[in-house]
């Protein structure tokens, strides 16, 4: 079976057994020690982060890195059955791996895509326009946004809607619950009164792990703000003790369960508890949360790889 086919089978092994094996391995002990911050790691500038991602995306511009996430509809069936003209924001769109299957399978969904890297936005746009997606111009709109340090642009969410939507629970209504459901051109602002209004869905797929831990709760709060009451957030990201975490060297640690690659991009590894704390802390309701454990075998190297991802589905209260 190819890795594409196995990716959504989530229980190839027991996470608790993996945890015990890893935590009892003395060669891996440095991963679990409390983190003491060294001064050269203390700067977490947001412009540096987007620079690193810009460089990452220019290096991988050939598209070899592109891997369409076909499992999305299996993991998040709400995407497959959503209403016409539902609005979705993909946060940190990368090279479009998450968006392409969505635009391809759902002809009536309106898709917004943000990233802090303009290179990423260019890649995604190229990928979408080069594919056989139906009328991308009227259904797809990319824009630059660092969701860990700033509010969304006002054409997307104006100040007054932002204030209403960012309140935790007790929101009785949204001005946009019944807004016009038919767009003629997603890129034209003429017909809008103040902004697009809230999203029905947010996808956060391998993006939050790239945000420095000290900015994650702000970032999740922004995701909460852009959703309509009742809207769903789909989360998938690196899980604690994923094989890629254990490959990091001691000097690549920049925080507890937080690492920096040689190219300057970061990666955090989520436990179910840290994920729950982040999303519930922002006001979300937990709908699903679990580890997705996939064993794959590299036949050439005769090695078994234990992949761990976190799968989460969270809802903004009505
Ligand atoms: C690994 S890619 C994930 C791409 C895509 N979601 C997917 O499913 O393949 C992570 C992306 O998040 C973007 N990113 C990292 N930090 C961000 C931030 N603070 N705000 C917006 N985008 C960010 C990076 O530029 C990169 O394109």
XYZ file of N, CA and C in Angstrom, residues 84-240:
471
model
N -23.665 24.844 -0.550
C -23.169 25.669 -1.659
C -22.694 27.018 -1.149
N -21.637 27.524 -1.771
C -21.071 28.828 -1.414
C -20.601 28.933 0.026
N -20.287 27.791 0.627
C -19.654 27.849 1.944
C -18.304 28.537 1.774
N -17.876 29.207 2.845
C -16.610 29.938 2.771
C -15.568 29.265 3.653
N -14.386 29.103 3.079
C -13.319 28.414 3.801
C -12.040 29.243 3.762
N -11.346 29.306 4.891
C -10.027 29.934 4.911
C -8.987 28.874 5.232
N -8.016 28.733 4.336
C -6.869 27.856 4.602
C -5.761 28.747 5.143
N -5.355 28.478 6.388
C -4.352 29.311 7.035
C -2.969 28.697 6.831
N -2.076 29.452 6.198
C -0.744 28.937 5.880
C -0.845 27.951 4.731
N -1.163 28.477 3.547
C -1.535 27.582 2.435
C -0.339 26.861 1.816
N 0.897 27.300 2.133
C 2.078 26.590 1.625
C 2.083 26.560 0.116
N 2.099 25.345 -0.450
C 2.079 25.284 -1.908
C 0.724 24.794 -2.436
N -0.267 24.805 -1.586
C -1.621 24.501 -2.064
C -2.048 23.043 -1.921
N -1.243 22.247 -1.202
C -1.542 20.811 -1.079
C -2.920 20.527 -0.466
N -3.348 21.415 0.434
C -4.648 21.219 1.067
C -5.765 21.802 0.206
N -5.461 22.930 -0.434
C -6.516 23.620 -1.189
C -6.899 22.939 -2.480
N -5.924 22.376 -3.153
C -6.220 21.816 -4.477
C -7.323 20.749 -4.435
N -7.210 19.755 -3.535
C -8.302 18.767 -3.514
C -9.646 19.386 -3.139
N -9.638 20.415 -2.314
C -10.906 21.033 -1.906
C -11.537 21.749 -3.095
N -10.739 22.555 -3.795
C -11.273 23.286 -4.952
C -11.704 22.334 -6.062
N -10.974 21.233 -6.169
C -11.270 20.290 -7.232
C -12.576 19.525 -6.970
N -12.759 19.118 -5.729
C -13.921 18.274 -5.414
C -15.179 19.069 -5.126
N -15.020 20.314 -4.715
C -16.202 21.086 -4.351
C -16.300 22.289 -5.276
N -17.205 22.219 -6.232
C -17.254 23.297 -7.229
C -17.859 24.577 -6.691
N -18.587 24.483 -5.585
C -19.296 25.668 -5.113
C -18.751 26.286 -3.837
N -17.581 25.841 -3.441
C -17.027 26.381 -2.209
C -16.151 27.608 -2.539
N -16.217 28.639 -1.678
C -15.385 29.829 -1.885
C -14.177 29.721 -0.969
N -13.011 29.815 -1.570
C -11.802 29.522 -0.825
C -10.882 30.735 -0.703
N -10.553 31.071 0.537
C -9.586 32.121 0.817
C -8.339 31.429 1.338
N -7.175 31.963 0.948
C -5.933 31.312 1.354
C -4.968 32.379 1.830
N -4.475 32.232 3.053
C -3.477 33.201 3.505
C -2.177 32.481 3.837
N -1.116 33.257 3.817
C 0.198 32.769 4.218
C 1.026 34.001 4.541
N 2.030 33.845 5.413
C 2.895 34.995 5.683
C 3.977 35.099 4.631
N 4.093 34.080 3.787
C 5.119 34.087 2.759
C 4.492 34.367 1.388
N 4.972 35.421 0.737
C 4.417 35.754 -0.585
C 4.817 34.689 -1.617
N 5.976 34.070 -1.382
C 6.395 32.962 -2.257
C 5.374 31.831 -2.208
N 4.903 31.540 -0.981
C 3.910 30.472 -0.814
C 2.644 30.824 -1.573
N 2.224 32.083 -1.477
C 0.987 32.490 -2.151
C 1.150 32.363 -3.668
N 2.338 32.716 -4.163
C 2.593 32.575 -5.606
C 2.540 31.099 -6.022
N 3.185 30.240 -5.208
C 3.186 28.800 -5.513
C 1.762 28.262 -5.587
N 0.984 28.588 -4.543
C -0.387 28.090 -4.472
C -1.179 28.558 -5.693
N -1.027 29.846 -6.029
C -1.768 30.387 -7.174
C -1.374 29.654 -8.457
N -0.069 29.437 -8.634
C 0.392 28.706 -9.827
C -0.239 27.316 -9.891
N -0.164 26.620 -8.765
C -0.677 25.245 -8.711
C -2.164 25.207 -9.061
N -2.911 26.143 -8.501
C -4.362 26.136 -8.714
C -4.704 26.490 -10.159
N -4.007 27.507 -10.679
C -4.320 27.910 -12.062
C -3.829 26.887 -13.090
N -2.811 26.099 -12.721
C -2.307 25.097 -13.660
C -3.119 23.803 -13.599
N -4.030 23.715 -12.646
C -4.797 22.469 -12.492
C -6.122 22.600 -13.233
N -6.902 21.547 -13.161
C -8.171 21.579 -13.889
C -9.339 22.044 -13.011
N -9.020 22.879 -12.019
C -10.049 23.403 -11.126
C -11.012 24.318 -11.900
N -12.303 24.184 -11.614
C -13.311 24.992 -12.307
C -13.310 26.435 -11.788
N -13.311 27.385 -12.685
C -13.336 28.841 -12.428
C -12.624 29.313 -11.149
N -11.298 29.159 -11.123
C -10.552 29.582 -9.932
C -10.718 31.074 -9.623
N -10.886 31.884 -10.676
C -10.949 33.335 -10.449
C -12.133 33.713 -9.558
N -13.215 32.996 -9.697
C -14.400 33.352 -8.921
C -14.482 32.595 -7.589
N -13.521 31.683 -7.333
C -13.647 30.869 -6.115
C -12.434 30.855 -5.223
N -11.363 31.501 -5.674
C -10.111 31.383 -4.926
C -9.479 32.756 -4.749
N -9.189 33.129 -3.528
C -8.520 34.405 -3.297
C -7.372 34.282 -2.283
N -6.130 34.441 -2.759
C -4.972 34.390 -1.858
C -4.669 35.770 -1.270
N -4.184 35.811 -0.044
C -3.728 37.087 0.528
C -2.682 36.861 1.614
N -1.843 37.895 1.776
C -0.739 37.783 2.715
C -1.219 38.138 4.124
N -0.967 37.252 5.067
C -1.359 37.522 6.465
C -0.541 36.647 7.403
N 0.125 37.296 8.358
C 0.761 36.560 9.449
C -0.252 36.506 10.587
N -0.865 35.369 10.783
C -1.965 35.279 11.752
C -1.476 35.189 13.190
N -0.138 35.172 13.389
C 0.355 35.095 14.759
C 0.717 36.473 15.304
N 0.750 37.471 14.419
C 1.172 38.803 14.888
C 0.206 39.917 14.504
N -0.793 39.606 13.659
C -1.640 40.716 13.211
C -3.071 40.264 12.996
N -3.957 41.247 12.916
C -5.349 40.973 12.586
C -5.469 40.726 11.094
N -6.558 40.083 10.682
C -6.744 39.905 9.232
C -6.986 41.254 8.565
N -6.766 41.338 7.252
C -7.039 42.613 6.562
C -8.518 42.984 6.672
N -8.810 44.295 6.622
C -10.188 44.730 6.878
C -11.158 44.354 5.761
N -10.678 44.162 4.529
C -11.614 43.717 3.483
C -12.117 42.309 3.810
N -11.288 41.566 4.566
C -11.636 40.200 4.931
C -12.538 40.208 6.172
N -12.119 40.987 7.158
C -12.914 41.113 8.377
C -12.711 42.536 8.895
N -13.781 43.349 8.824
C -13.642 44.748 9.228
C -13.601 44.831 10.756
N -13.228 45.988 11.268
C -13.046 46.127 12.713
C -14.305 45.777 13.491
N -15.462 46.210 12.987
C -16.666 45.987 13.791
C -17.066 44.504 13.794
N -16.955 43.840 12.642
C -17.241 42.392 12.619
C -16.203 41.629 13.427
N -14.964 42.108 13.378
C -13.898 41.458 14.148
C -14.240 41.485 15.632
N -14.664 42.668 16.096
C -15.007 42.800 17.520
C -16.118 41.823 17.890
N -17.155 41.755 17.040
C -18.284 40.870 17.331
C -17.846 39.416 17.336
N -17.112 39.041 16.298
C -16.778 37.628 16.136
C -15.696 37.145 17.097
N -14.876 38.081 17.608
C -13.782 37.600 18.449
C -14.222 37.371 19.894
N -15.460 37.782 20.234
C -15.925 37.523 21.602
C -16.077 36.034 21.834
N -15.602 35.582 22.988
C -15.767 34.160 23.317
C -17.213 33.887 23.707
N -17.670 32.613 23.593
C -19.090 32.220 23.673
C -20.135 33.339 23.597
N -21.282 33.170 24.159
C -22.347 34.172 24.221
C -22.544 35.098 23.030
N -22.127 34.718 21.851
C -22.429 35.578 20.702
C -23.806 35.149 20.214
N -24.715 36.078 20.107
C -26.071 35.690 19.743
C -26.278 35.644 18.243
N -25.662 36.569 17.544
C -25.860 36.546 16.100
C -24.667 37.185 15.419
N -24.544 36.921 14.146
C -23.513 37.578 13.360
C -24.222 38.379 12.295
N -23.695 39.561 12.030
C -24.298 40.404 10.989
C -24.294 39.696 9.653
N -23.438 38.688 9.560
C -23.251 38.084 8.242
C -23.915 36.736 8.084
N -24.733 36.348 9.064
C -25.344 35.037 8.963
C -26.143 34.853 7.685
N -26.766 35.934 7.255
C -27.591 35.806 6.046
C -27.042 36.631 4.895
N -25.763 36.850 4.896
C -25.257 37.724 3.838
C -25.386 37.062 2.475
N -25.174 37.853 1.456
C -25.405 37.340 0.100
C -24.545 36.113 -0.157
N -25.163 35.047 -0.606
C -24.463 33.783 -0.735
C -23.897 33.594 -2.128
N -24.130 34.549 -3.013
C -23.634 34.336 -4.363
C -22.624 35.379 -4.763
N -21.466 34.938 -5.041
C -20.400 35.827 -5.460
C -20.328 35.827 -6.975
N -20.006 36.972 -7.557
C -19.737 36.962 -8.981
C -18.235 36.863 -9.199
N -17.478 37.616 -8.413
C -16.031 37.553 -8.520
C -15.470 37.712 -7.110
N -14.802 36.700 -6.649
C -14.299 36.683 -5.287
C -13.274 37.795 -5.062
N -12.689 38.292 -6.147
C -11.655 39.311 -6.016
C -12.193 40.739 -6.088
N -13.481 40.896 -6.386
C -14.000 42.250 -6.503
C -14.640 42.663 -5.189
N -14.360 43.896 -4.765
C -14.875 44.296 -3.463
C -16.143 45.136 -3.604
N -16.569 45.397 -4.828
C -17.670 46.342 -5.070
C -18.950 46.009 -4.312
N -19.322 44.724 -4.324
C -20.635 44.403 -3.787
C -20.689 44.274 -2.280
N -19.510 44.337 -1.650
C -19.495 44.136 -0.207
C -19.731 45.422 0.550
N -20.433 45.321 1.656
C -20.651 46.516 2.439
C -19.460 46.812 3.331
N -19.081 45.851 4.163
C -17.937 46.136 5.033
C -16.820 45.113 4.876
N -17.171 43.849 4.755
C -16.136 42.819 4.614
C -16.792 41.511 4.184
N -15.988 40.472 4.073
C -16.499 39.168 3.653
C -17.418 38.548 4.707
N -17.091 38.829 5.982
C -17.854 38.211 7.070
C -17.216 36.909 7.482
N -17.849 36.209 8.399
C -17.224 35.019 8.975
C -17.127 33.840 8.016
N -16.173 32.968 8.304
C -15.954 31.745 7.521
C -16.804 30.599 8.091
N -17.168 29.672 7.222
C -17.823 28.443 7.684
C -16.768 27.448 8.175
N -15.602 27.489 7.509
C -14.531 26.535 7.839
C -13.176 27.226 7.855
N -12.329 26.753 8.759
C -10.921 27.132 8.719
C -10.125 25.835 8.668
N -9.154 25.753 7.767
C -8.253 24.609 7.783
C -6.881 25.078 8.277
N -6.332 24.323 9.210
C -5.042 24.657 9.822
C -4.222 23.372 9.762
N -3.537 23.203 8.646
C -2.918 21.918 8.340
C -1.393 22.093 8.244
N -0.678 21.589 9.224
C 0.786 21.720 9.286
C 1.252 23.175 9.234
N 0.476 24.062 9.837
C 0.857 25.478 9.878
C 1.136 25.931 11.310
N 0.289 25.516 12.247
C 0.458 25.997 13.622
C 1.813 25.572 14.193
N 2.296 24.391 13.796
C 3.588 23.905 14.302
C 4.738 24.814 13.896
N 4.510 25.641 12.869
C 5.564 26.544 12.396
C 5.571 27.861 13.163
N 4.551 28.071 13.979
C 4.432 29.322 14.739
C 5.143 29.157 16.082
N 5.961 30.142 16.494
C 6.616 30.021 17.796
C 5.587 29.818 18.909
N 5.941 28.959 19.853
C 5.003 28.580 20.912
C 4.412 29.793 21.643
N 5.233 30.810 21.861
C 4.723 31.952 22.630
C 3.704 32.790 21.852
N 3.546 32.498 20.553
C 2.538 33.241 19.786
C 1.357 32.369 19.376
N 1.396 31.097 19.789
C 0.371 30.173 19.299
C -1.029 30.513 19.778
N -1.153 30.953 21.046
C -2.525 31.198 21.514
C -3.129 32.404 20.811
N -2.317 33.414 20.496
C -2.812 34.551 19.711
C -3.256 34.072 18.333
N -2.438 33.203 17.745
C -2.742 32.700 16.403
C -4.064 31.920 16.397
N -4.269 31.080 17.420
C -5.508 30.294 17.485
C -6.700 31.229 17.729
N -6.484 32.277 18.525
C -7.565 33.241 18.767
C -7.976 33.930 17.463
N -7.023 34.174 16.571
C -7.365 34.780 15.272
C -8.212 33.817 14.440
N -7.885 32.537 14.514
C -8.687 31.539 13.787
C -10.118 31.528 14.320
N -10.244 31.683 15.629
C -11.563 31.741 16.259
C -12.325 32.966 15.728
N -11.636 34.101 15.662
C -12.277 35.352 15.242
C -12.819 35.306 13.819
N -12.143 34.616 12.932
C -12.579 34.650 11.532
C -13.731 33.675 11.239
N -14.068 32.819 12.207
C -15.157 31.857 11.969
C -16.517 32.436 12.340
N -17.548 32.000 11.633
C -18.923 32.291 12.040
C -19.222 31.494 13.304
N -20.182 31.925 14.115
C -20.618 31.065 15.212
C -21.074 29.728 14.623
N -20.646 28.644 15.219
C -20.994 27.315 14.697
C -19.997 26.808 13.660
N -19.094 27.673 13.208
C -18.109 27.281 12.193
C -17.108 26.266 12.730
N -16.513 25.511 11.802
C -15.609 24.425 12.196
C -14.167 24.713 11.813
N -13.262 24.316 12.698
C -11.838 24.395 12.380
C -11.284 22.979 12.268
N -10.619 22.715 11.158
C -10.015 21.403 10.938
C -8.515 21.508 11.153
N -8.005 20.694 12.077
C -6.604 20.786 12.467
C -5.887 19.480 12.194
N -4.735 19.584 11.592
C -3.849 18.428 11.468
C -2.429 18.945 11.540
N -1.618 18.279 12.380
C -0.247 18.771 12.513
C 0.630 17.687 13.148
N 1.910 18.022 13.305
C 2.850 17.049 13.865
C 2.491 16.669 15.293
N 2.560 15.376 15.594
C 2.253 14.892 16.935
C 3.522 14.578 17.713
N 3.382 14.609 19.033
C 4.499 14.326 19.924
C 5.089 12.938 19.633
